[in-house]
Amino acid sequence: MLAILMNRVGDWGFSIGIYFIFLLFGTLDFASIFAISHVINNENIITLICILLFIGAIAKSAQLGLNTWLPQAMEGNWYIYFFIIFYIIFQFLEQFDYIYLYILPLKLNKKTEEAIIGDMLGDGHINMGNIKKGSNINGRLQFTFSKKNLPYLQYLKYIIYVDICTKTEPTPYPNPIKTNKSVTQYWFSSKRLPYFTNLHKIWYININNKFIKIIPKNIDKLLTPIGLAHWIMRDGYWSENTLYLCTDNFNNEEVKLLINILFKNFGLIAKINTRKKNNNIICWRIRFSSKKKNINNLRNLILIYMIPEMLYKIGIY
């Protein structure tokens, strides 16, 4: 009996540690875990996992007070009870909309998180799989770029998001080998991580089994100069001596909110521009005041975060 009790201490520690690894990384594959472990800022969770795994080791090694089972037999039938209880706990947690994503969020580098906000205000997209088929996988960040913006795509994939992306080349569209057509676009995506599953909840709403992107309620706290620079590199264009932001996918109230935040956070003056698409659908864009002081303030704010190939978007050639 003593052997059973002492070993169960180690079993519980080891099993809970493995469970937390799966919740945090979404996998138990060592190669995937080691590839992204260095981008996790939550040291408390990593420490807890290590302690739990260590408890499993010291029980089996009969160390640190868990050695009293050595004089006695080690066999017992409590394993079956342990796995039954573990399974029940796992099923219970699953009923609460994956609450563990809030308990153990994967934290990225702060600059990376700020860049994601700007890219999401642009055409960035979080892919969650097929909602109609009840897909139950983690989200991934996904981008599609025109050929003209290939330098920015490479900057994102190989520098800004290098820790959360694979090393594969961006995918061309259409495929020149299969279609004999010239490439017009490229796309790439990040790895599927719990972080993006969590982020998806504040950027999308579900309407008739379709995810619609919205502006998060706390966007005023999320948008920084780094995010603004990425937003402009992604969806800005220079015309009539000023900068426009293509906010076509957001509604009138959301665009007005963004204009207010640009002034509140950065002192930048902008107004809403109404635009009619070819299909007569009305959309709204942001137009910055062309006054020299306003444009200079904008440039001074974001210039350090922009790559040379994208400076034309703020009128620097």
Coordinates of N, CA, C and O in Angstrom, one line a residue, residues 41-162:
N41 N 6.8 33.8 -22.8 CA 7.2 34.8 -21.7 C 6.8 34.4 -20.3 O 7.2 34.9 -19.3
N42 N 5.8 33.5 -20.2 CA 5.2 33.1 -19.0 C 6.1 32.1 -18.3 O 5.9 30.9 -18.4
E43 N 7.1 32.6 -17.5 CA 8.1 31.7 -16.9 C 7.5 30.9 -15.8 O 7.9 29.8 -15.4
N44 N 6.4 31.4 -15.2 CA 5.8 30.7 -14.0 C 5.2 29.4 -14.5 O 5.3 28.4 -13.8
I45 N 4.6 29.4 -15.7 CA 4.0 28.1 -16.2 C 5.1 27.1 -16.5 O 5.0 25.9 -16.2
I46 N 6.2 27.6 -17.2 CA 7.3 26.7 -17.5 C 7.9 26.1 -16.2 O 8.2 24.9 -16.2
T47 N 8.0 26.9 -15.2 CA 8.6 26.4 -13.9 C 7.7 25.4 -13.3 O 8.1 24.4 -12.8
L48 N 6.4 25.7 -13.3 CA 5.4 24.7 -12.8 C 5.5 23.4 -13.5 O 5.5 22.3 -12.9
I49 N 5.6 23.4 -14.8 CA 5.6 22.2 -15.6 C 6.9 21.4 -15.2 O 6.9 20.1 -15.0
C50 N 8.0 22.1 -15.1 CA 9.3 21.4 -14.7 C 9.2 20.8 -13.4 O 9.7 19.7 -13.1
I51 N 8.6 21.5 -12.4 CA 8.4 20.9 -11.1 C 7.6 19.7 -11.1 O 7.9 18.7 -10.4
L52 N 6.5 19.7 -11.8 CA 5.6 18.6 -11.9 C 6.3 17.3 -12.5 O 6.1 16.2 -12.0
L53 N 7.0 17.6 -13.6 CA 7.8 16.5 -14.2 C 8.9 15.9 -13.2 O 9.1 14.7 -13.1
F54 N 9.4 16.9 -12.5 CA 10.5 16.5 -11.5 C 9.9 15.6 -10.4 O 10.5 14.7 -9.9
I55 N 8.7 15.9 -10.0 CA 8.0 15.1 -8.9 C 7.9 13.7 -9.4 O 8.1 12.7 -8.6
G56 N 7.5 13.5 -10.7 CA 7.5 12.2 -11.2 C 8.8 11.4 -11.2 O 8.8 10.2 -10.8
A57 N 9.9 12.2 -11.4 CA 11.2 11.6 -11.4 C 11.6 11.2 -10.0 O 12.2 10.1 -9.8
I58 N 11.4 12.1 -9.0 CA 11.9 11.8 -7.7 C 11.1 10.6 -7.0 O 11.6 9.9 -6.2
A59 N 9.8 10.5 -7.4 CA 9.0 9.3 -6.9 C 9.6 8.0 -7.4 O 9.8 7.1 -6.6
K60 N 9.8 8.0 -8.7 CA 10.4 6.7 -9.3 C 11.8 6.5 -8.8 O 12.2 5.3 -8.8
S61 N 12.5 7.5 -8.5 CA 13.9 7.4 -8.1 C 14.1 7.2 -6.6 O 15.2 7.1 -6.1
A62 N 12.9 7.3 -5.9 CA 12.9 7.2 -4.4 C 13.8 8.2 -3.8 O 14.7 7.9 -3.0
Q63 N 13.5 9.5 -4.1 CA 14.3 10.5 -3.5 C 13.4 11.5 -2.8 O 12.2 11.5 -2.9
L64 N 14.1 12.4 -2.0 CA 13.4 13.6 -1.4 C 12.2 13.2 -0.6 O 11.1 13.8 -0.8
G65 N 12.3 12.2 0.2 CA 11.2 11.8 1.1 C 10.2 10.8 0.5 O 9.3 10.3 1.2
L66 N 10.4 10.5 -0.8 CA 9.5 9.5 -1.4 C 10.2 8.2 -1.6 O 9.9 7.4 -2.5
N67 N 11.1 7.9 -0.6 CA 11.8 6.6 -0.7 C 11.3 5.6 0.3 O 11.9 4.5 0.3
T68 N 10.3 5.9 1.0 CA 9.8 4.9 2.0 C 9.2 3.6 1.4 O 8.9 2.7 2.1
W69 N 8.9 3.7 0.1 CA 8.3 2.5 -0.5 C 9.3 1.4 -0.9 O 8.9 0.3 -1.2
L70 N 10.6 1.7 -0.8 CA 11.6 0.8 -1.3 C 11.6 -0.6 -0.6 O 11.7 -1.6 -1.2
P71 N 11.4 -0.6 0.8 CA 11.4 -1.9 1.4 C 10.1 -2.7 1.1 O 10.0 -3.9 1.5
Q72 N 9.2 -2.1 0.4 CA 7.9 -2.8 0.2 C 7.8 -3.1 -1.3 O 8.5 -2.5 -2.2
A73 N 6.8 -3.8 -1.7 CA 6.5 -4.1 -3.1 C 6.0 -2.9 -3.8 O 5.4 -2.0 -3.2
M74 N 6.2 -2.9 -5.1 CA 5.8 -1.7 -5.9 C 4.5 -1.9 -6.7 O 4.1 -1.1 -7.5
E75 N 4.0 -3.1 -6.7 CA 2.9 -3.4 -7.6 C 1.6 -3.0 -7.0 O 1.4 -3.0 -5.7
G76 N 0.6 -2.7 -7.8 CA -0.7 -2.3 -7.3 C -1.7 -2.1 -8.5 O -1.3 -2.2 -9.6
N77 N -3.0 -2.0 -8.2 CA -4.0 -1.8 -9.2 C -4.6 -0.4 -9.3 O -5.7 -0.3 -9.8
W78 N -3.9 0.5 -8.7 CA -4.4 1.9 -8.7 C -4.3 2.6 -10.0 O -4.8 3.7 -10.3
Y79 N -3.5 2.1 -10.9 CA -3.3 2.7 -12.2 C -4.6 2.9 -13.0 O -4.9 4.0 -13.5
I80 N -5.4 1.9 -12.9 CA -6.7 2.0 -13.7 C -7.6 3.1 -13.1 O -8.2 3.9 -13.8
Y81 N -7.5 3.2 -11.7 CA -8.3 4.3 -11.1 C -7.8 5.7 -11.5 O -8.5 6.6 -11.7
F82 N -6.5 5.8 -11.5 CA -5.8 7.1 -11.9 C -6.3 7.5 -13.3 O -6.6 8.7 -13.5
F83 N -6.2 6.6 -14.3 CA -6.5 7.0 -15.6 C -8.0 7.3 -15.8 O -8.4 8.2 -16.6
I84 N -8.8 6.6 -15.1 CA -10.3 6.9 -15.1 C -10.5 8.3 -14.6 O -11.2 9.1 -15.2
I85 N -9.9 8.7 -13.5 CA -10.1 10.0 -12.9 C -9.5 11.1 -13.8 O -10.1 12.1 -14.0
F86 N -8.3 10.8 -14.4 CA -7.7 11.8 -15.3 C -8.6 12.0 -16.5 O -8.8 13.2 -16.9
Y87 N -9.2 11.0 -17.1 CA -10.1 11.1 -18.2 C -11.3 11.9 -17.9 O -11.7 12.8 -18.7
I88 N -11.9 11.7 -16.7 CA -13.1 12.4 -16.3 C -12.8 13.9 -16.2 O -13.5 14.8 -16.6
I89 N -11.6 14.2 -15.5 CA -11.2 15.6 -15.4 C -11.0 16.3 -16.8 O -11.4 17.4 -17.0
F90 N -10.3 15.6 -17.7 CA -10.1 16.1 -19.0 C -11.4 16.4 -19.7 O -11.6 17.5 -20.3
Q91 N -12.4 15.5 -19.6 CA -13.7 15.7 -20.3 C -14.4 16.9 -19.6 O -15.1 17.6 -20.3
F92 N -14.3 17.0 -18.3 CA -15.0 18.1 -17.6 C -14.4 19.5 -18.1 O -15.2 20.4 -18.4
L93 N -13.1 19.6 -18.2 CA -12.5 20.9 -18.6 C -12.9 21.2 -20.1 O -13.1 22.4 -20.4
E94 N -13.1 20.2 -20.9 CA -13.4 20.5 -22.3 C -14.8 21.1 -22.5 O -15.1 21.7 -23.5
Q95 N -15.7 20.9 -21.5 CA -17.1 21.4 -21.5 C -17.1 23.0 -21.4 O -18.2 23.6 -21.6
F96 N -16.0 23.6 -20.9 CA -16.0 25.0 -20.6 C -15.3 25.8 -21.7 O -14.5 26.7 -21.4
D97 N -15.6 25.5 -23.0 CA -15.1 26.3 -24.1 C -13.6 26.5 -24.0 O -13.1 27.6 -24.2
Y98 N -12.9 25.4 -23.7 CA -11.4 25.4 -23.6 C -10.9 26.6 -22.7 O -10.1 27.4 -23.1
I99 N -11.4 26.5 -21.5 CA -11.1 27.6 -20.5 C -9.6 27.6 -20.2 O -9.0 28.6 -19.9
Y100 N -8.9 26.5 -20.5 CA -7.5 26.5 -20.3 C -6.7 27.5 -21.2 O -5.6 27.9 -20.9
L101 N -7.3 27.9 -22.3 CA -6.7 28.9 -23.1 C -6.5 30.2 -22.4 O -5.7 31.1 -22.7
Y102 N -7.4 30.5 -21.4 CA -7.3 31.7 -20.7 C -6.4 31.5 -19.4 O -5.8 32.4 -18.9
I103 N -6.4 30.3 -18.9 CA -5.5 30.0 -17.8 C -4.0 29.9 -18.2 O -3.2 30.4 -17.5
L104 N -3.8 29.3 -19.3 CA -2.4 29.1 -19.8 C -2.2 29.7 -21.2 O -2.0 29.0 -22.2
P105 N -2.3 31.0 -21.4 CA -2.2 31.6 -22.7 C -0.7 31.6 -23.2 O 0.2 31.8 -22.3
L106 N -0.5 31.2 -24.4 CA 0.9 31.3 -25.0 C 1.2 32.8 -25.2 O 0.6 33.4 -26.0
K107 N 2.2 33.3 -24.5 CA 2.6 34.7 -24.7 C 3.7 34.8 -25.7 O 4.7 34.1 -25.6
L108 N 3.6 35.8 -26.6 CA 4.7 36.0 -27.6 C 5.5 37.2 -27.1 O 5.1 37.9 -26.2
N109 N 6.5 37.5 -27.8 CA 7.3 38.7 -27.6 C 6.4 39.9 -27.8 O 5.6 39.9 -28.7
K110 N 6.6 40.9 -27.0 CA 5.7 42.1 -27.0 C 5.7 42.8 -28.3 O 4.6 43.2 -28.8
K111 N 6.8 42.9 -29.0 CA 6.9 43.6 -30.3 C 6.1 42.7 -31.3 O 5.5 43.3 -32.2
T112 N 6.2 41.4 -31.2 CA 5.5 40.6 -32.1 C 4.0 40.7 -31.9 O 3.2 40.8 -32.9
E113 N 3.5 40.8 -30.7 CA 2.1 41.0 -30.4 C 1.6 42.3 -31.0 O 0.5 42.4 -31.5
E114 N 2.4 43.4 -30.8 CA 2.0 44.7 -31.4 C 2.0 44.7 -32.9 O 1.1 45.3 -33.5
A115 N 2.9 44.0 -33.5 CA 2.9 43.8 -35.0 C 1.6 43.1 -35.4 O 1.0 43.5 -36.5
I116 N 1.2 42.1 -34.7 CA 0.0 41.3 -35.1 C -1.2 42.2 -35.1 O -2.0 42.1 -36.0
I117 N -1.3 43.1 -34.1 CA -2.5 44.0 -34.0 C -2.5 44.8 -35.3 O -3.6 45.0 -35.9
G118 N -1.4 45.4 -35.8 CA -1.4 46.2 -37.0 C -1.8 45.3 -38.2 O -2.5 45.8 -39.1
D119 N -1.2 44.1 -38.3 CA -1.5 43.3 -39.4 C -2.9 42.8 -39.4 O -3.5 42.6 -40.5
M120 N -3.5 42.6 -38.2 CA -4.9 42.2 -38.2 C -5.8 43.4 -38.6 O -6.9 43.1 -39.1
L121 N -5.4 44.6 -38.3 CA -6.2 45.7 -38.8 C -6.2 45.8 -40.3 O -7.1 46.4 -40.9
G122 N -5.1 45.3 -40.9 CA -5.0 45.2 -42.3 C -5.8 43.9 -42.8 O -6.9 43.6 -42.3
D123 N -5.1 43.2 -43.6 CA -5.8 42.0 -44.2 C -5.4 40.7 -43.5 O -5.6 39.6 -44.0
G124 N -4.7 40.8 -42.3 CA -4.4 39.6 -41.6 C -5.6 38.8 -41.2 O -6.7 39.4 -40.9
H125 N -5.5 37.5 -41.1 CA -6.6 36.6 -40.9 C -6.2 35.5 -40.0 O -5.1 35.0 -40.1
I126 N -7.1 35.1 -39.0 CA -6.8 33.9 -38.2 C -7.7 32.8 -38.7 O -8.9 32.9 -38.6
N127 N -7.0 31.8 -39.2 CA -7.7 30.6 -39.7 C -8.0 29.6 -38.6 O -7.1 29.2 -37.9
M128 N -9.3 29.2 -38.5 CA -9.7 28.3 -37.4 C -10.2 26.9 -38.0 O -10.8 26.2 -37.3
G129 N -9.9 26.7 -39.2 CA -10.4 25.4 -39.8 C -11.8 25.5 -40.3 O -12.4 26.6 -40.4
N130 N -12.4 24.4 -40.5 CA -13.8 24.4 -41.1 C -14.8 24.4 -39.9 O -15.0 23.4 -39.3
I131 N -15.5 25.5 -39.7 CA -16.4 25.7 -38.6 C -17.6 24.8 -38.8 O -18.2 24.2 -37.9
K132 N -18.1 24.6 -40.1 CA -19.2 23.7 -40.3 C -19.0 22.3 -39.9 O -19.9 21.6 -39.6
K133 N -17.7 21.8 -40.1 CA -17.4 20.5 -39.7 C -17.0 20.3 -38.3 O -16.5 19.3 -37.8
G134 N -17.1 21.4 -37.5 CA -16.8 21.4 -36.1 C -15.3 21.2 -35.8 O -14.9 20.5 -35.0
S135 N -14.5 21.9 -36.6 CA -13.1 21.8 -36.5 C -12.6 22.1 -35.1 O -13.1 23.1 -34.5
N136 N -11.8 21.3 -34.5 CA -11.4 21.5 -33.1 C -9.8 21.6 -33.0 O -9.2 20.9 -32.3
I137 N -9.3 22.5 -33.8 CA -7.8 22.7 -33.8 C -7.5 24.2 -33.5 O -8.4 25.0 -33.5
N138 N -6.3 24.4 -33.1 CA -5.8 25.8 -32.8 C -5.8 26.7 -34.0 O -5.7 26.2 -35.1
G139 N -5.9 28.0 -33.8 CA -5.9 28.9 -34.9 C -4.5 29.2 -35.4 O -3.5 28.9 -34.7
R140 N -4.4 29.7 -36.6 CA -3.1 30.1 -37.1 C -3.3 31.5 -37.8 O -4.3 31.8 -38.4
L141 N -2.2 32.3 -37.8 CA -2.2 33.6 -38.5 C -1.9 33.4 -39.9 O -1.0 32.6 -40.3
Q142 N -2.7 34.0 -40.8 CA -2.5 33.8 -42.2 C -2.6 35.1 -43.0 O -3.4 36.0 -42.7
F143 N -1.7 35.2 -44.0 CA -1.6 36.4 -44.9 C -1.6 36.1 -46.3 O -1.0 35.0 -46.7
T144 N -2.2 36.9 -47.1 CA -2.1 36.9 -48.6 C -1.6 38.2 -49.1 O -2.2 39.3 -48.7
F145 N -0.5 38.2 -49.9 CA 0.0 39.5 -50.4 C 0.1 39.5 -51.9 O 0.3 38.5 -52.6
S146 N 0.0 40.7 -52.5 CA 0.2 40.8 -53.9 C 1.7 40.7 -54.2 O 2.5 40.9 -53.2
K147 N 2.1 40.4 -55.4 CA 3.5 40.2 -55.7 C 4.3 41.5 -55.4 O 5.5 41.4 -55.0
K148 N 3.6 42.6 -55.5 CA 4.3 43.9 -55.3 C 4.8 44.0 -53.8 O 5.8 44.7 -53.6
N149 N 4.0 43.4 -52.9 CA 4.3 43.5 -51.5 C 5.2 42.3 -51.0 O 5.2 42.1 -49.8
L150 N 5.8 41.6 -51.9 CA 6.6 40.5 -51.5 C 7.7 40.8 -50.4 O 7.9 40.1 -49.5
P151 N 8.4 42.0 -50.5 CA 9.4 42.3 -49.5 C 8.8 42.4 -48.1 O 9.4 42.0 -47.1
Y152 N 7.5 42.9 -48.0 CA 6.9 43.0 -46.7 C 6.6 41.6 -46.2 O 6.7 41.3 -45.0
L153 N 6.1 40.7 -47.1 CA 5.8 39.4 -46.7 C 7.0 38.7 -46.1 O 7.0 38.0 -45.1
Q154 N 8.2 38.8 -46.8 CA 9.4 38.2 -46.4 C 9.9 38.8 -45.1 O 10.4 38.1 -44.2
Y155 N 9.7 40.1 -44.9 CA 10.0 40.7 -43.6 C 9.2 40.1 -42.4 O 9.8 39.8 -41.4
L156 N 7.9 39.9 -42.7 CA 7.1 39.3 -41.6 C 7.5 37.9 -41.4 O 7.7 37.5 -40.2
K157 N 7.6 37.1 -42.4 CA 7.8 35.6 -42.2 C 9.2 35.3 -41.6 O 9.3 34.4 -40.8
Y158 N 10.2 36.0 -42.1 CA 11.5 35.6 -41.7 C 12.2 36.5 -40.6 O 13.3 36.1 -40.2
I159 N 11.5 37.5 -40.2 CA 12.0 38.4 -39.2 C 11.1 38.6 -38.0 O 11.3 38.2 -36.9
I160 N 9.9 39.2 -38.3 CA 8.9 39.5 -37.3 C 8.3 38.2 -36.7 O 8.2 38.0 -35.5
Y161 N 7.9 37.3 -37.6 CA 7.2 36.1 -37.1 C 8.0 34.8 -37.2 O 7.4 33.7 -37.3
V162 N 9.3 35.0 -37.3 CA 10.2 33.8 -37.5 C 10.0 32.7 -36.5 O 10.1 31.5 -36.8

